Amino acid sequence: MTDPSFSPDQLVAWRGATTATENTASAIDQAVSELLDALVRRNQLQPHHLISMVFSVTADLDALFPASVARRRPGWQAVALLDTQQMHVPGDLSHCIRLFAHGWLPRGRVPEHPYLRGAVSLRPDRQ
């Protein structure tokens, strides 16, 4: 007999974005850390909930790989991480760091997608 309180997890995807104040390792580290903290806090995540994460950055950010920030987080050694450059679109938001992640949430919970700093303009429907 199964436990009636048990709810199997569901595979979900998260999106999110932020902006760095400038193209320095310190500014990118700070922005990525803030974005990951928001993702974890809003979704009540533990490292074992995460499967993979892809970061994309605009061409004006090249001082630090965002995945290197995630890789330093305790317990994140099993999370598959990848960096890529965002395609250039004239007029797009500058100094932007986006993430796309996959992981597990309890069934019925809706993933919360963090859009921070200047990136809130990318998703006004999420404010």
Short mmCIF file of N, CA and C in Angstrom, two decimals:
data_model
loop_
_atom_site.label_atom_id
_atom_site.label_comp_id
_atom_site.label_asym_id
_atom_site.label_seq_id
_atom_site.Cartn_x
_atom_site.Cartn_y
_atom_site.Cartn_z
N MET A 1 0.85 -1.18 0.00
CA MET A 1 0.00 0.00 0.00
C MET A 1 0.89 1.24 0.00
N THR A 2 0.51 2.22 -0.77
CA THR A 2 1.31 3.45 -0.83
C THR A 2 0.88 4.43 0.24
N ASP A 3 1.80 5.24 0.64
CA ASP A 3 1.55 6.28 1.63
C ASP A 3 0.72 7.38 0.97
N PRO A 4 -0.49 7.69 1.47
CA PRO A 4 -1.33 8.71 0.83
C PRO A 4 -0.73 10.11 0.89
N SER A 5 0.22 10.35 1.79
CA SER A 5 0.83 11.67 1.86
C SER A 5 1.98 11.82 0.87
N PHE A 6 2.41 10.71 0.26
CA PHE A 6 3.52 10.76 -0.69
C PHE A 6 3.05 11.35 -2.00
N SER A 7 3.80 12.32 -2.49
CA SER A 7 3.51 12.94 -3.78
C SER A 7 4.78 12.88 -4.61
N PRO A 8 4.78 12.10 -5.68
CA PRO A 8 6.01 12.00 -6.47
C PRO A 8 6.40 13.36 -7.05
N ASP A 9 7.69 13.52 -7.25
CA ASP A 9 8.19 14.77 -7.81
C ASP A 9 7.86 14.88 -9.29
N GLN A 10 7.85 16.11 -9.76
CA GLN A 10 7.66 16.39 -11.17
C GLN A 10 8.90 17.08 -11.72
N LEU A 11 9.25 16.73 -12.94
CA LEU A 11 10.37 17.37 -13.61
C LEU A 11 9.89 18.73 -14.11
N VAL A 12 10.63 19.78 -13.78
CA VAL A 12 10.25 21.13 -14.18
C VAL A 12 11.45 21.85 -14.80
N ALA A 13 11.17 22.95 -15.45
CA ALA A 13 12.21 23.83 -15.98
C ALA A 13 12.00 25.22 -15.42
N TRP A 14 13.11 25.87 -15.14
CA TRP A 14 13.09 27.25 -14.67
C TRP A 14 13.78 28.14 -15.67
N ARG A 15 13.30 29.36 -15.76
CA ARG A 15 13.97 30.41 -16.52
C ARG A 15 14.24 31.54 -15.54
N GLY A 16 15.20 32.35 -15.87
CA GLY A 16 15.48 33.49 -15.04
C GLY A 16 16.54 34.35 -15.70
N ALA A 17 16.71 35.54 -15.20
CA ALA A 17 17.71 36.44 -15.77
C ALA A 17 18.02 37.56 -14.79
N THR A 18 19.16 38.16 -15.02
CA THR A 18 19.59 39.32 -14.25
C THR A 18 20.54 40.13 -15.12
N THR A 19 21.01 41.22 -14.61
CA THR A 19 22.02 42.00 -15.31
C THR A 19 23.20 42.26 -14.37
N ALA A 20 24.38 42.34 -14.96
CA ALA A 20 25.58 42.70 -14.22
C ALA A 20 25.79 44.21 -14.37
N THR A 21 26.35 44.82 -13.36
CA THR A 21 26.56 46.26 -13.40
C THR A 21 27.67 46.65 -14.37
N GLU A 22 28.63 45.73 -14.59
CA GLU A 22 29.73 45.98 -15.51
C GLU A 22 30.37 44.64 -15.90
N ASN A 23 31.26 44.67 -16.86
CA ASN A 23 31.93 43.47 -17.33
C ASN A 23 33.20 43.22 -16.51
N THR A 24 33.01 42.85 -15.25
CA THR A 24 34.13 42.44 -14.40
C THR A 24 33.75 41.12 -13.75
N ALA A 25 34.77 40.36 -13.36
CA ALA A 25 34.51 39.09 -12.69
C ALA A 25 33.68 39.30 -11.42
N SER A 26 34.00 40.33 -10.68
CA SER A 26 33.29 40.61 -9.44
C SER A 26 31.81 40.94 -9.69
N ALA A 27 31.54 41.77 -10.67
CA ALA A 27 30.14 42.16 -10.96
C ALA A 27 29.34 40.97 -11.48
N ILE A 28 29.94 40.15 -12.31
CA ILE A 28 29.24 38.97 -12.84
C ILE A 28 29.00 37.97 -11.70
N ASP A 29 30.01 37.73 -10.87
CA ASP A 29 29.88 36.83 -9.73
C ASP A 29 28.73 37.27 -8.83
N GLN A 30 28.68 38.57 -8.53
CA GLN A 30 27.64 39.10 -7.65
C GLN A 30 26.24 38.90 -8.28
N ALA A 31 26.11 39.19 -9.56
CA ALA A 31 24.80 39.06 -10.22
C ALA A 31 24.36 37.60 -10.30
N VAL A 32 25.28 36.70 -10.64
CA VAL A 32 24.93 35.28 -10.74
C VAL A 32 24.59 34.72 -9.35
N SER A 33 25.36 35.08 -8.36
CA SER A 33 25.08 34.61 -6.99
C SER A 33 23.70 35.05 -6.54
N GLU A 34 23.36 36.29 -6.80
CA GLU A 34 22.05 36.83 -6.44
C GLU A 34 20.93 36.08 -7.19
N LEU A 35 21.15 35.80 -8.46
CA LEU A 35 20.16 35.07 -9.27
C LEU A 35 19.97 33.65 -8.74
N LEU A 36 21.07 32.96 -8.45
CA LEU A 36 20.97 31.59 -7.94
C LEU A 36 20.33 31.56 -6.55
N ASP A 37 20.68 32.52 -5.71
CA ASP A 37 20.06 32.61 -4.38
C ASP A 37 18.54 32.78 -4.51
N ALA A 38 18.11 33.63 -5.44
CA ALA A 38 16.67 33.85 -5.64
C ALA A 38 16.00 32.59 -6.16
N LEU A 39 16.62 31.89 -7.09
CA LEU A 39 16.06 30.65 -7.62
C LEU A 39 15.89 29.62 -6.50
N VAL A 40 16.92 29.45 -5.70
CA VAL A 40 16.89 28.47 -4.61
C VAL A 40 15.85 28.85 -3.56
N ARG A 41 15.86 30.10 -3.15
CA ARG A 41 14.94 30.57 -2.09
C ARG A 41 13.48 30.49 -2.54
N ARG A 42 13.18 31.02 -3.72
CA ARG A 42 11.79 31.07 -4.17
C ARG A 42 11.20 29.68 -4.43
N ASN A 43 12.06 28.72 -4.76
CA ASN A 43 11.58 27.38 -5.08
C ASN A 43 11.90 26.36 -4.00
N GLN A 44 12.47 26.83 -2.89
CA GLN A 44 12.82 25.96 -1.76
C GLN A 44 13.64 24.76 -2.24
N LEU A 45 14.69 25.04 -2.99
CA LEU A 45 15.50 23.99 -3.59
C LEU A 45 16.67 23.57 -2.72
N GLN A 46 17.01 22.31 -2.84
CA GLN A 46 18.25 21.74 -2.32
C GLN A 46 19.07 21.33 -3.53
N PRO A 47 20.39 21.21 -3.40
CA PRO A 47 21.20 20.86 -4.56
C PRO A 47 20.74 19.60 -5.29
N HIS A 48 20.27 18.59 -4.55
CA HIS A 48 19.85 17.34 -5.20
C HIS A 48 18.57 17.50 -6.03
N HIS A 49 17.89 18.61 -5.93
CA HIS A 49 16.71 18.88 -6.76
C HIS A 49 17.10 19.29 -8.17
N LEU A 50 18.33 19.77 -8.35
CA LEU A 50 18.76 20.32 -9.63
C LEU A 50 19.44 19.26 -10.50
N ILE A 51 19.12 19.27 -11.79
CA ILE A 51 19.71 18.34 -12.74
C ILE A 51 20.73 19.07 -13.62
N SER A 52 20.30 20.16 -14.24
CA SER A 52 21.17 20.87 -15.17
C SER A 52 20.81 22.34 -15.21
N MET A 53 21.78 23.13 -15.68
CA MET A 53 21.58 24.57 -15.79
C MET A 53 22.44 25.11 -16.93
N VAL A 54 21.81 25.89 -17.79
CA VAL A 54 22.52 26.54 -18.89
C VAL A 54 22.45 28.04 -18.63
N PHE A 55 23.61 28.69 -18.70
CA PHE A 55 23.68 30.14 -18.60
C PHE A 55 23.99 30.70 -19.97
N SER A 56 23.33 31.78 -20.33
CA SER A 56 23.72 32.52 -21.52
C SER A 56 24.00 33.95 -21.11
N VAL A 57 24.99 34.54 -21.77
CA VAL A 57 25.36 35.92 -21.48
C VAL A 57 25.39 36.70 -22.78
N THR A 58 25.10 37.99 -22.69
CA THR A 58 25.22 38.84 -23.87
C THR A 58 26.70 39.03 -24.19
N ALA A 59 26.98 39.40 -25.44
CA ALA A 59 28.37 39.49 -25.92
C ALA A 59 29.22 40.50 -25.16
N ASP A 60 28.59 41.41 -24.44
CA ASP A 60 29.35 42.40 -23.69
C ASP A 60 29.82 41.90 -22.32
N LEU A 61 29.56 40.63 -22.01
CA LEU A 61 30.04 40.03 -20.76
C LEU A 61 30.98 38.87 -21.09
N ASP A 62 32.25 39.04 -20.76
CA ASP A 62 33.21 37.96 -21.02
C ASP A 62 34.29 37.86 -19.95
N ALA A 63 34.06 38.47 -18.79
CA ALA A 63 35.07 38.48 -17.73
C ALA A 63 35.02 37.24 -16.84
N LEU A 64 33.92 36.49 -16.88
CA LEU A 64 33.76 35.33 -16.00
C LEU A 64 32.69 34.41 -16.55
N PHE A 65 32.90 33.11 -16.46
CA PHE A 65 31.86 32.14 -16.82
C PHE A 65 30.86 32.05 -15.67
N PRO A 66 29.57 32.30 -15.91
CA PRO A 66 28.58 32.17 -14.84
C PRO A 66 28.55 30.78 -14.20
N ALA A 67 28.77 29.75 -14.99
CA ALA A 67 28.76 28.39 -14.42
C ALA A 67 29.83 28.21 -13.35
N SER A 68 30.92 28.96 -13.44
CA SER A 68 31.97 28.83 -12.43
C SER A 68 31.47 29.30 -11.06
N VAL A 69 30.53 30.22 -11.06
CA VAL A 69 29.93 30.69 -9.80
C VAL A 69 29.06 29.58 -9.22
N ALA A 70 28.24 28.96 -10.05
CA ALA A 70 27.38 27.87 -9.59
C ALA A 70 28.20 26.67 -9.14
N ARG A 71 29.29 26.40 -9.84
CA ARG A 71 30.12 25.24 -9.54
C ARG A 71 30.73 25.32 -8.14
N ARG A 72 30.92 26.52 -7.61
CA ARG A 72 31.50 26.70 -6.27
C ARG A 72 30.48 26.50 -5.15
N ARG A 73 29.20 26.42 -5.49
CA ARG A 73 28.18 26.30 -4.45
C ARG A 73 28.24 24.91 -3.81
N PRO A 74 28.13 24.83 -2.48
CA PRO A 74 28.17 23.53 -1.80
C PRO A 74 27.07 22.59 -2.30
N GLY A 75 27.46 21.38 -2.64
CA GLY A 75 26.52 20.36 -3.05
C GLY A 75 26.14 20.39 -4.52
N TRP A 76 26.66 21.32 -5.29
CA TRP A 76 26.28 21.47 -6.69
C TRP A 76 27.19 20.68 -7.64
N GLN A 77 28.05 19.81 -7.12
CA GLN A 77 28.98 19.09 -7.97
C GLN A 77 28.29 18.18 -8.98
N ALA A 78 27.10 17.70 -8.68
CA ALA A 78 26.39 16.79 -9.58
C ALA A 78 25.51 17.52 -10.60
N VAL A 79 25.40 18.84 -10.49
CA VAL A 79 24.57 19.61 -11.42
C VAL A 79 25.36 19.84 -12.71
N ALA A 80 24.78 19.45 -13.84
CA ALA A 80 25.43 19.70 -15.13
C ALA A 80 25.29 21.17 -15.47
N LEU A 81 26.41 21.84 -15.71
CA LEU A 81 26.43 23.29 -15.94
C LEU A 81 27.05 23.61 -17.29
N LEU A 82 26.51 24.61 -17.97
CA LEU A 82 27.01 25.00 -19.28
C LEU A 82 26.86 26.50 -19.46
N ASP A 83 27.86 27.10 -20.10
CA ASP A 83 27.80 28.51 -20.47
C ASP A 83 27.70 28.63 -21.98
N THR A 84 27.00 29.65 -22.44
CA THR A 84 26.88 29.92 -23.87
C THR A 84 26.70 31.43 -24.06
N GLN A 85 26.95 31.88 -25.26
CA GLN A 85 26.74 33.30 -25.55
C GLN A 85 25.35 33.49 -26.16
N GLN A 86 24.62 34.45 -25.65
CA GLN A 86 23.28 34.78 -26.15
C GLN A 86 23.42 35.36 -27.56
N MET A 87 22.51 35.02 -28.45
CA MET A 87 22.55 35.62 -29.78
C MET A 87 22.36 37.13 -29.67
N HIS A 88 23.01 37.85 -30.55
CA HIS A 88 22.92 39.31 -30.54
C HIS A 88 21.67 39.77 -31.29
N VAL A 89 20.87 40.56 -30.64
CA VAL A 89 19.69 41.18 -31.25
C VAL A 89 19.82 42.68 -30.98
N PRO A 90 19.85 43.49 -32.03
CA PRO A 90 19.98 44.94 -31.83
C PRO A 90 18.89 45.47 -30.87
N GLY A 91 19.33 46.27 -29.91
CA GLY A 91 18.40 46.86 -28.96
C GLY A 91 18.10 45.98 -27.76
N ASP A 92 18.67 44.77 -27.71
CA ASP A 92 18.41 43.87 -26.58
C ASP A 92 19.07 44.42 -25.32
N LEU A 93 18.65 43.93 -24.20
CA LEU A 93 19.19 44.31 -22.90
C LEU A 93 20.68 43.98 -22.82
N SER A 94 21.49 44.92 -22.39
CA SER A 94 22.93 44.69 -22.29
C SER A 94 23.29 44.12 -20.91
N HIS A 95 24.49 43.56 -20.82
CA HIS A 95 25.03 42.98 -19.58
C HIS A 95 24.06 41.97 -18.96
N CYS A 96 23.40 41.20 -19.80
CA CYS A 96 22.35 40.29 -19.33
C CYS A 96 22.87 38.86 -19.19
N ILE A 97 22.47 38.22 -18.09
CA ILE A 97 22.79 36.82 -17.80
C ILE A 97 21.46 36.10 -17.66
N ARG A 98 21.25 35.11 -18.50
CA ARG A 98 20.02 34.32 -18.44
C ARG A 98 20.35 32.91 -17.95
N LEU A 99 19.37 32.26 -17.35
CA LEU A 99 19.55 30.86 -16.98
C LEU A 99 18.34 30.05 -17.41
N PHE A 100 18.61 28.79 -17.69
CA PHE A 100 17.58 27.80 -18.02
C PHE A 100 17.98 26.54 -17.28
N ALA A 101 17.15 26.10 -16.35
CA ALA A 101 17.51 24.99 -15.48
C ALA A 101 16.42 23.92 -15.47
N HIS A 102 16.83 22.70 -15.17
CA HIS A 102 15.91 21.57 -15.02
C HIS A 102 16.11 20.95 -13.65
N GLY A 103 15.01 20.50 -13.06
CA GLY A 103 15.11 19.84 -11.76
C GLY A 103 13.77 19.31 -11.31
N TRP A 104 13.73 18.96 -10.04
CA TRP A 104 12.55 18.32 -9.45
C TRP A 104 11.87 19.21 -8.43
N LEU A 105 10.55 19.24 -8.50
CA LEU A 105 9.72 19.89 -7.49
C LEU A 105 8.63 18.92 -7.09
N PRO A 106 8.11 19.03 -5.87
CA PRO A 106 6.98 18.19 -5.50
C PRO A 106 5.81 18.45 -6.46
N ARG A 107 5.11 17.39 -6.80
CA ARG A 107 3.98 17.50 -7.72
C ARG A 107 3.01 18.55 -7.21
N GLY A 108 2.55 19.39 -8.13
CA GLY A 108 1.60 20.44 -7.79
C GLY A 108 2.23 21.79 -7.51
N ARG A 109 3.51 21.81 -7.18
CA ARG A 109 4.18 23.09 -6.96
C ARG A 109 4.54 23.70 -8.30
N VAL A 110 4.34 24.98 -8.42
CA VAL A 110 4.62 25.70 -9.66
C VAL A 110 6.00 26.33 -9.56
N PRO A 111 6.85 26.14 -10.57
CA PRO A 111 8.18 26.75 -10.52
C PRO A 111 8.10 28.28 -10.54
N GLU A 112 8.92 28.91 -9.75
CA GLU A 112 9.00 30.38 -9.73
C GLU A 112 10.27 30.80 -10.43
N HIS A 113 10.13 31.71 -11.39
CA HIS A 113 11.22 32.13 -12.27
C HIS A 113 11.73 33.51 -11.84
N PRO A 114 12.98 33.60 -11.38
CA PRO A 114 13.48 34.91 -10.93
C PRO A 114 13.99 35.78 -12.07
N TYR A 115 13.47 36.98 -12.15
CA TYR A 115 13.96 38.01 -13.07
C TYR A 115 14.34 39.19 -12.19
N LEU A 116 15.62 39.52 -12.17
CA LEU A 116 16.15 40.50 -11.24
C LEU A 116 16.79 41.69 -11.96
N ARG A 117 17.01 42.73 -11.20
CA ARG A 117 17.70 43.93 -11.69
C ARG A 117 17.07 44.40 -13.00
N GLY A 118 17.91 44.73 -13.98
CA GLY A 118 17.41 45.23 -15.26
C GLY A 118 16.64 44.20 -16.06
N ALA A 119 16.78 42.92 -15.72
CA ALA A 119 16.11 41.85 -16.46
C ALA A 119 14.62 41.76 -16.16
N VAL A 120 14.12 42.51 -15.17
CA VAL A 120 12.68 42.50 -14.94
C VAL A 120 11.94 43.02 -16.18
N SER A 121 12.63 43.82 -16.98
CA SER A 121 11.99 44.35 -18.21
C SER A 121 11.74 43.25 -19.24
N LEU A 122 12.43 42.12 -19.12
CA LEU A 122 12.25 41.01 -20.05
C LEU A 122 10.91 40.30 -19.84
N ARG A 123 10.43 40.33 -18.61
CA ARG A 123 9.19 39.63 -18.26
C ARG A 123 8.32 40.50 -17.37
N PRO A 124 7.71 41.56 -17.92
CA PRO A 124 6.87 42.42 -17.08
C PRO A 124 5.67 41.66 -16.50
N ASP A 125 5.30 40.55 -17.11
CA ASP A 125 4.18 39.75 -16.59
C ASP A 125 4.54 39.04 -15.29
N ARG A 126 5.80 38.99 -14.93
CA ARG A 126 6.25 38.28 -13.72
C ARG A 126 6.44 39.21 -12.54
N GLN A 127 6.14 40.49 -12.70
CA GLN A 127 6.35 41.44 -11.60
C GLN A 127 5.17 41.48 -10.67
#
